[in-house]
Amino acid sequence: MLDLVYRVEKSRRKTISLLVREGKVIVRAPYGMADEAIGRFVREHEKWIASKLFDAEKISSKFCAVKEGRSLLIDGIEHALVLGARRNREENGVVYLKNLKSMHGFFEKTRSFLLVEKTALLSKSVGLFPNDVAVRDFKARWGSCDAEHAIKLNWRLSMLPTDLQEYVIVHELCHIAHLDHSPAFWREVEKVLPDQAARKKRLKEFSFLTLLYR
C-alpha cells in the first residue's frame, strides 16, 4: 500500500474524481462525502495514482534545467540560458537574457509572429479561418477561440515541439466550427491530425511551462 498524501477539494459536484498535478494528488469530492469513503476511493485507485506519480517524476527530472532557469525550450529543443546579460539576444544556440522576466519580451520579439504565420498556414489546411489571431499571456491554457472566431495563443507555445504547436493551433481553429468539445469537434480535429489523441497526451508533459516566467 502506498503512503499517499492527498488534498481533498469539496464542492457541489455529484461524483468523486482524482487528479495528479505537478506531483500532487488532489481528490475532488461532493460536499457531505465521508472521509472514510474518500479514503476507500483513493485506495482503490492506488495503482493508477502510482503510475501518474511515476510519470510526473520522469517529466520533472527531464525538464529540471528548464525549471531551474539554466536552460529554456525553443520548439521543444533545450538551449543554454545565460542570465545577467546587458541585452537580450541569441547567439550560437545560446540565449542571453537580462533576467527571467525578460523571457516574455524576448519571445514576443523573436517568435510570436511565427505563431501567427503558422496559424494562417494551418487555416488553409483545416479550411477554417479566424477573424483575428493574437498572442497573449495565459495562466493555465495554451490557447482560446471565442464566438467571434478570434483566436488567442499563449506566447509559451513557441517553447513546445513544432508538432504540439500544430496540435494546439488546429485545436483552436476547429473551435470555429464547434465551440464545445463534442464528438463532432474531435472528429474535426482528427480529420486534420489523425494522431491528435497522442499529441494531446504528450502536451501534458509541458503543462509546467504555463506556470513559469511570471
PDB file of C-alpha atoms in Angstrom:
ATOM      1  CA  MET A   1       0.000   0.000   0.000  1.00  0.00           C
ATOM      2  CA  LEU A   2       1.292   3.451  -0.889  1.00  0.00           C
ATOM      3  CA  ASP A   3       1.798   6.024   1.837  1.00  0.00           C
ATOM      4  CA  LEU A   4      -0.257   8.588  -0.056  1.00  0.00           C
ATOM      5  CA  VAL A   5      -0.623  12.226   0.808  1.00  0.00           C
ATOM      6  CA  TYR A   6      -3.543  13.864  -0.934  1.00  0.00           C
ATOM      7  CA  ARG A   7      -5.601  17.037  -0.768  1.00  0.00           C
ATOM      8  CA  VAL A   8      -9.395  16.946  -0.727  1.00  0.00           C
ATOM      9  CA  GLU A   9     -11.375  19.647  -2.523  1.00  0.00           C
ATOM     10  CA  LYS A  10     -15.111  19.538  -1.848  1.00  0.00           C
ATOM     11  CA  SER A  11     -17.783  21.243  -3.932  1.00  0.00           C
ATOM     12  CA  ARG A  12     -21.369  20.800  -5.112  1.00  0.00           C
ATOM     13  CA  ARG A  13     -20.327  18.161  -7.598  1.00  0.00           C
ATOM     14  CA  LYS A  14     -22.156  14.809  -7.675  1.00  0.00           C
ATOM     15  CA  THR A  15     -19.208  12.480  -8.236  1.00  0.00           C
ATOM     16  CA  ILE A  16     -15.723  11.934  -6.849  1.00  0.00           C
ATOM     17  CA  SER A  17     -12.617  12.140  -9.031  1.00  0.00           C
ATOM     18  CA  LEU A  18      -8.818  12.086  -8.841  1.00  0.00           C
ATOM     19  CA  LEU A  19      -6.278  14.480 -10.290  1.00  0.00           C
ATOM     20  CA  VAL A  20      -2.473  14.271 -10.224  1.00  0.00           C
ATOM     21  CA  ARG A  21      -0.940  17.668 -10.950  1.00  0.00           C
ATOM     22  CA  GLU A  22       2.697  18.691 -10.540  1.00  0.00           C
ATOM     23  CA  GLY A  23       3.342  15.558  -8.468  1.00  0.00           C
ATOM     24  CA  LYS A  24       0.458  16.235  -6.067  1.00  0.00           C
ATOM     25  CA  VAL A  25      -2.675  14.137  -5.638  1.00  0.00           C
ATOM     26  CA  ILE A  26      -5.983  16.000  -5.489  1.00  0.00           C
ATOM     27  CA  VAL A  27      -9.328  14.383  -4.683  1.00  0.00           C
ATOM     28  CA  ARG A  28     -12.421  16.267  -5.795  1.00  0.00           C
ATOM     29  CA  ALA A  29     -15.432  15.119  -3.815  1.00  0.00           C
ATOM     30  CA  PRO A  30     -19.041  16.208  -3.173  1.00  0.00           C
ATOM     31  CA  TYR A  31     -19.997  18.032  -0.013  1.00  0.00           C
ATOM     32  CA  GLY A  32     -21.129  15.535   2.607  1.00  0.00           C
ATOM     33  CA  MET A  33     -18.987  12.623   1.440  1.00  0.00           C
ATOM     34  CA  ALA A  34     -17.416  10.952   4.462  1.00  0.00           C
ATOM     35  CA  ASP A  35     -13.635  10.883   4.878  1.00  0.00           C
ATOM     36  CA  GLU A  36     -13.806   7.086   5.108  1.00  0.00           C
ATOM     37  CA  ALA A  37     -15.467   6.861   1.697  1.00  0.00           C
ATOM     38  CA  ILE A  38     -12.890   9.227   0.219  1.00  0.00           C
ATOM     39  CA  GLY A  39     -10.034   7.189   1.671  1.00  0.00           C
ATOM     40  CA  ARG A  40     -11.519   3.980   0.295  1.00  0.00           C
ATOM     41  CA  PHE A  41     -11.821   5.550  -3.163  1.00  0.00           C
ATOM     42  CA  VAL A  42      -8.165   6.600  -3.050  1.00  0.00           C
ATOM     43  CA  ARG A  43      -7.013   3.121  -2.000  1.00  0.00           C
ATOM     44  CA  GLU A  44      -8.992   1.534  -4.821  1.00  0.00           C
ATOM     45  CA  HIS A  45      -7.077   3.694  -7.309  1.00  0.00           C
ATOM     46  CA  GLU A  46      -3.586   3.324  -5.844  1.00  0.00           C
ATOM     47  CA  LYS A  47      -2.186   1.646  -8.944  1.00  0.00           C
ATOM     48  CA  TRP A  48      -3.415   4.453 -11.208  1.00  0.00           C
ATOM     49  CA  ILE A  49      -2.075   7.116  -8.820  1.00  0.00           C
ATOM     50  CA  ALA A  50       1.321   5.407  -8.590  1.00  0.00           C
ATOM     51  CA  SER A  51       1.550   5.327 -12.381  1.00  0.00           C
ATOM     52  CA  LYS A  52       0.713   9.040 -12.676  1.00  0.00           C
ATOM     53  CA  LEU A  53       3.188   9.987  -9.933  1.00  0.00           C
ATOM     54  CA  PHE A  54       5.906   7.954 -11.662  1.00  0.00           C
ATOM     55  CA  ASP A  55       5.209   9.723 -14.967  1.00  0.00           C
ATOM     56  CA  ALA A  56       5.276  13.105 -13.192  1.00  0.00           C
ATOM     57  CA  GLU A  57       8.664  12.289 -11.640  1.00  0.00           C
ATOM     58  CA  LYS A  58      10.133  11.360 -15.029  1.00  0.00           C
ATOM     59  CA  ILE A  59       8.871  14.607 -16.547  1.00  0.00           C
ATOM     60  CA  SER A  60      10.167  16.644 -13.600  1.00  0.00           C
ATOM     61  CA  SER A  61      13.652  15.166 -13.988  1.00  0.00           C
ATOM     62  CA  LYS A  62      13.603  15.615 -17.751  1.00  0.00           C
ATOM     63  CA  PHE A  63      12.995  19.358 -17.560  1.00  0.00           C
ATOM     64  CA  CYS A  64      14.949  20.071 -14.391  1.00  0.00           C
ATOM     65  CA  ALA A  65      17.336  22.558 -16.041  1.00  0.00           C
ATOM     66  CA  VAL A  66      14.430  24.458 -17.593  1.00  0.00           C
ATOM     67  CA  LYS A  67      12.630  24.752 -14.267  1.00  0.00           C
ATOM     68  CA  GLU A  68      15.817  25.927 -12.564  1.00  0.00           C
ATOM     69  CA  GLY A  69      16.438  28.632 -15.177  1.00  0.00           C
ATOM     70  CA  ARG A  70      19.621  27.078 -16.592  1.00  0.00           C
ATOM     71  CA  SER A  71      18.089  26.400 -19.998  1.00  0.00           C
ATOM     72  CA  LEU A  72      14.935  27.160 -21.957  1.00  0.00           C
ATOM     73  CA  LEU A  73      12.914  25.458 -24.636  1.00  0.00           C
ATOM     74  CA  ILE A  74      12.538  26.725 -28.191  1.00  0.00           C
ATOM     75  CA  ASP A  75      10.475  24.495 -30.477  1.00  0.00           C
ATOM     76  CA  GLY A  76      10.901  21.727 -27.912  1.00  0.00           C
ATOM     77  CA  ILE A  77      14.710  21.881 -28.003  1.00  0.00           C
ATOM     78  CA  GLU A  78      16.695  22.882 -24.919  1.00  0.00           C
ATOM     79  CA  HIS A  79      19.022  25.849 -25.306  1.00  0.00           C
ATOM     80  CA  ALA A  80      21.543  27.061 -22.765  1.00  0.00           C
ATOM     81  CA  LEU A  81      20.336  30.164 -20.918  1.00  0.00           C
ATOM     82  CA  VAL A  82      22.644  32.851 -19.530  1.00  0.00           C
ATOM     83  CA  LEU A  83      21.124  35.456 -17.217  1.00  0.00           C
ATOM     84  CA  GLY A  84      22.545  38.864 -16.320  1.00  0.00           C
ATOM     85  CA  ALA A  85      23.247  39.912 -19.903  1.00  0.00           C
ATOM     86  CA  ARG A  86      23.349  43.586 -20.838  1.00  0.00           C
ATOM     87  CA  ARG A  87      20.857  42.984 -23.635  1.00  0.00           C
ATOM     88  CA  ASN A  88      18.598  40.130 -24.685  1.00  0.00           C
ATOM     89  CA  ARG A  89      19.960  38.167 -27.616  1.00  0.00           C
ATOM     90  CA  GLU A  90      20.518  34.727 -29.111  1.00  0.00           C
ATOM     91  CA  GLU A  91      23.941  33.648 -30.320  1.00  0.00           C
ATOM     92  CA  ASN A  92      25.161  30.237 -31.481  1.00  0.00           C
ATOM     93  CA  GLY A  93      22.252  28.427 -29.857  1.00  0.00           C
ATOM     94  CA  VAL A  94      22.682  30.204 -26.502  1.00  0.00           C
ATOM     95  CA  VAL A  95      20.094  32.683 -25.232  1.00  0.00           C
ATOM     96  CA  TYR A  96      21.322  35.653 -23.192  1.00  0.00           C
ATOM     97  CA  LEU A  97      18.722  37.499 -21.116  1.00  0.00           C
ATOM     98  CA  LYS A  98      18.830  40.305 -18.564  1.00  0.00           C
ATOM     99  CA  ASN A  99      16.657  38.215 -16.228  1.00  0.00           C
ATOM    100  CA  LEU A 100      13.824  35.659 -16.322  1.00  0.00           C
ATOM    101  CA  LYS A 101      11.247  38.432 -16.509  1.00  0.00           C
ATOM    102  CA  SER A 102      12.746  39.281 -19.900  1.00  0.00           C
ATOM    103  CA  MET A 103      11.626  35.924 -21.277  1.00  0.00           C
ATOM    104  CA  HIS A 104       8.186  37.138 -22.358  1.00  0.00           C
ATOM    105  CA  GLY A 105       9.588  40.123 -24.240  1.00  0.00           C
ATOM    106  CA  PHE A 106      12.289  38.037 -25.898  1.00  0.00           C
ATOM    107  CA  PHE A 107       9.778  35.522 -27.253  1.00  0.00           C
ATOM    108  CA  GLU A 108       7.324  38.268 -28.203  1.00  0.00           C
ATOM    109  CA  LYS A 109      10.002  39.933 -30.339  1.00  0.00           C
ATOM    110  CA  THR A 110      11.603  36.840 -31.857  1.00  0.00           C
ATOM    111  CA  ARG A 111       8.929  34.109 -32.013  1.00  0.00           C
ATOM    112  CA  SER A 112       5.336  35.307 -31.577  1.00  0.00           C
ATOM    113  CA  PHE A 113       4.958  36.457 -35.191  1.00  0.00           C
ATOM    114  CA  LEU A 114       5.834  32.907 -36.271  1.00  0.00           C
ATOM    115  CA  LEU A 115       2.809  31.582 -34.361  1.00  0.00           C
ATOM    116  CA  VAL A 116       0.557  33.998 -36.256  1.00  0.00           C
ATOM    117  CA  GLU A 117       2.099  32.917 -39.562  1.00  0.00           C
ATOM    118  CA  LYS A 118       1.718  29.239 -38.680  1.00  0.00           C
ATOM    119  CA  THR A 119      -1.946  29.808 -37.831  1.00  0.00           C
ATOM    120  CA  ALA A 120      -2.531  31.398 -41.248  1.00  0.00           C
ATOM    121  CA  LEU A 121      -0.926  28.405 -42.995  1.00  0.00           C
ATOM    122  CA  LEU A 122      -2.839  25.832 -40.969  1.00  0.00           C
ATOM    123  CA  SER A 123      -6.102  27.680 -41.606  1.00  0.00           C
ATOM    124  CA  LYS A 124      -5.789  26.721 -45.251  1.00  0.00           C
ATOM    125  CA  SER A 125      -5.271  23.046 -44.360  1.00  0.00           C
ATOM    126  CA  VAL A 126      -8.182  22.997 -41.923  1.00  0.00           C
ATOM    127  CA  GLY A 127     -10.462  25.110 -44.108  1.00  0.00           C
ATOM    128  CA  LEU A 128     -11.470  27.317 -41.183  1.00  0.00           C
ATOM    129  CA  PHE A 129     -10.363  30.927 -40.913  1.00  0.00           C
ATOM    130  CA  PRO A 130     -10.233  33.078 -37.757  1.00  0.00           C
ATOM    131  CA  ASN A 131     -11.247  36.715 -37.797  1.00  0.00           C
ATOM    132  CA  ASP A 132      -8.261  37.612 -35.647  1.00  0.00           C
ATOM    133  CA  VAL A 133      -5.146  35.954 -34.213  1.00  0.00           C
ATOM    134  CA  ALA A 134      -3.280  37.373 -31.231  1.00  0.00           C
ATOM    135  CA  VAL A 135      -0.535  36.155 -28.909  1.00  0.00           C
ATOM    136  CA  ARG A 136      -1.249  36.642 -25.215  1.00  0.00           C
ATOM    137  CA  ASP A 137      -0.089  35.622 -21.732  1.00  0.00           C
ATOM    138  CA  PHE A 138      -2.415  32.942 -20.366  1.00  0.00           C
ATOM    139  CA  LYS A 139      -2.166  31.498 -16.875  1.00  0.00           C
ATOM    140  CA  ALA A 140      -3.367  27.944 -17.468  1.00  0.00           C
ATOM    141  CA  ARG A 141      -4.151  27.377 -21.129  1.00  0.00           C
ATOM    142  CA  TRP A 142      -2.365  27.177 -24.445  1.00  0.00           C
ATOM    143  CA  GLY A 143      -4.992  28.983 -26.473  1.00  0.00           C
ATOM    144  CA  SER A 144      -8.610  30.009 -26.898  1.00  0.00           C
ATOM    145  CA  CYS A 145     -11.209  30.697 -29.582  1.00  0.00           C
ATOM    146  CA  ASP A 146     -14.298  32.778 -28.876  1.00  0.00           C
ATOM    147  CA  ALA A 147     -17.699  33.102 -30.511  1.00  0.00           C
ATOM    148  CA  GLU A 148     -16.359  35.908 -32.700  1.00  0.00           C
ATOM    149  CA  HIS A 149     -13.823  33.456 -34.167  1.00  0.00           C
ATOM    150  CA  ALA A 150     -10.917  35.328 -32.583  1.00  0.00           C
ATOM    151  CA  ILE A 151      -8.031  33.052 -31.632  1.00  0.00           C
ATOM    152  CA  LYS A 152      -5.583  33.860 -28.848  1.00  0.00           C
ATOM    153  CA  LEU A 153      -2.416  31.831 -28.349  1.00  0.00           C
ATOM    154  CA  ASN A 154      -0.156  31.581 -25.313  1.00  0.00           C
ATOM    155  CA  TRP A 155       3.281  33.022 -26.142  1.00  0.00           C
ATOM    156  CA  ARG A 156       4.855  29.966 -24.473  1.00  0.00           C
ATOM    157  CA  LEU A 157       3.524  27.907 -27.369  1.00  0.00           C
ATOM    158  CA  SER A 158       6.815  28.708 -29.120  1.00  0.00           C
ATOM    159  CA  MET A 159       8.569  26.589 -26.499  1.00  0.00           C
ATOM    160  CA  LEU A 160       6.703  23.434 -27.497  1.00  0.00           C
ATOM    161  CA  PRO A 161       7.834  20.925 -30.123  1.00  0.00           C
ATOM    162  CA  THR A 162       6.510  22.021 -33.508  1.00  0.00           C
ATOM    163  CA  ASP A 163       4.045  19.119 -33.776  1.00  0.00           C
ATOM    164  CA  LEU A 164       2.456  20.166 -30.477  1.00  0.00           C
ATOM    165  CA  GLN A 165       2.296  23.785 -31.625  1.00  0.00           C
ATOM    166  CA  GLU A 166       0.424  22.458 -34.639  1.00  0.00           C
ATOM    167  CA  TYR A 167      -1.942  20.462 -32.416  1.00  0.00           C
ATOM    168  CA  VAL A 168      -2.866  23.478 -30.282  1.00  0.00           C
ATOM    169  CA  ILE A 169      -3.431  25.731 -33.287  1.00  0.00           C
ATOM    170  CA  VAL A 170      -5.528  23.134 -35.144  1.00  0.00           C
ATOM    171  CA  HIS A 171      -7.494  22.559 -31.929  1.00  0.00           C
ATOM    172  CA  GLU A 172      -8.369  26.251 -31.712  1.00  0.00           C
ATOM    173  CA  LEU A 173      -9.138  26.516 -35.428  1.00  0.00           C
ATOM    174  CA  CYS A 174     -11.620  23.646 -35.125  1.00  0.00           C
ATOM    175  CA  HIS A 175     -13.426  25.605 -32.419  1.00  0.00           C
ATOM    176  CA  ILE A 176     -14.510  27.968 -35.179  1.00  0.00           C
ATOM    177  CA  ALA A 177     -16.819  25.162 -36.324  1.00  0.00           C
ATOM    178  CA  HIS A 178     -17.576  23.735 -32.866  1.00  0.00           C
ATOM    179  CA  LEU A 179     -17.158  25.887 -29.762  1.00  0.00           C
ATOM    180  CA  ASP A 180     -17.555  22.861 -27.475  1.00  0.00           C
ATOM    181  CA  HIS A 181     -15.590  19.616 -27.077  1.00  0.00           C
ATOM    182  CA  SER A 182     -18.310  17.414 -28.526  1.00  0.00           C
ATOM    183  CA  PRO A 183     -17.618  14.251 -30.568  1.00  0.00           C
ATOM    184  CA  ALA A 184     -18.187  16.359 -33.683  1.00  0.00           C
ATOM    185  CA  PHE A 185     -15.397  18.701 -32.582  1.00  0.00           C
ATOM    186  CA  TRP A 186     -12.906  15.881 -32.072  1.00  0.00           C
ATOM    187  CA  ARG A 187     -13.835  14.397 -35.448  1.00  0.00           C
ATOM    188  CA  GLU A 188     -12.995  17.759 -36.979  1.00  0.00           C
ATOM    189  CA  VAL A 189      -9.579  17.731 -35.287  1.00  0.00           C
ATOM    190  CA  GLU A 190      -8.906  14.127 -36.330  1.00  0.00           C
ATOM    191  CA  LYS A 191      -9.623  14.919 -39.970  1.00  0.00           C
ATOM    192  CA  VAL A 192      -6.526  17.109 -39.930  1.00  0.00           C
ATOM    193  CA  LEU A 193      -4.488  15.280 -37.265  1.00  0.00           C
ATOM    194  CA  PRO A 194      -5.299  11.546 -37.139  1.00  0.00           C
ATOM    195  CA  ASP A 195      -2.852  11.213 -34.204  1.00  0.00           C
ATOM    196  CA  GLN A 196      -4.419  14.055 -32.218  1.00  0.00           C
ATOM    197  CA  ALA A 197      -5.013  11.843 -29.152  1.00  0.00           C
ATOM    198  CA  ALA A 198      -1.301  11.042 -28.866  1.00  0.00           C
ATOM    199  CA  ARG A 199      -0.368  14.697 -29.289  1.00  0.00           C
ATOM    200  CA  LYS A 200      -2.915  15.735 -26.672  1.00  0.00           C
ATOM    201  CA  LYS A 201      -1.368  13.267 -24.221  1.00  0.00           C
ATOM    202  CA  ARG A 202       2.179  14.487 -24.897  1.00  0.00           C
ATOM    203  CA  LEU A 203       1.111  18.097 -24.409  1.00  0.00           C
ATOM    204  CA  LYS A 204       0.544  17.375 -20.717  1.00  0.00           C
ATOM    205  CA  GLU A 205       4.295  16.872 -20.301  1.00  0.00           C
ATOM    206  CA  PHE A 206       4.768  20.578 -20.976  1.00  0.00           C
ATOM    207  CA  SER A 207       1.988  21.951 -18.767  1.00  0.00           C
ATOM    208  CA  PHE A 208       4.591  23.175 -16.245  1.00  0.00           C
ATOM    209  CA  LEU A 209       5.618  25.865 -18.736  1.00  0.00           C
ATOM    210  CA  THR A 210       2.363  27.762 -18.196  1.00  0.00           C
ATOM    211  CA  LEU A 211       3.486  28.396 -14.605  1.00  0.00           C
ATOM    212  CA  LEU A 212       6.941  29.761 -15.474  1.00  0.00           C
ATOM    213  CA  TYR A 213       8.250  33.241 -16.301  1.00  0.00           C
ATOM    214  CA  ARG A 214       5.686  35.312 -14.423  1.00  0.00           C
TER     215      ARG A 214
END
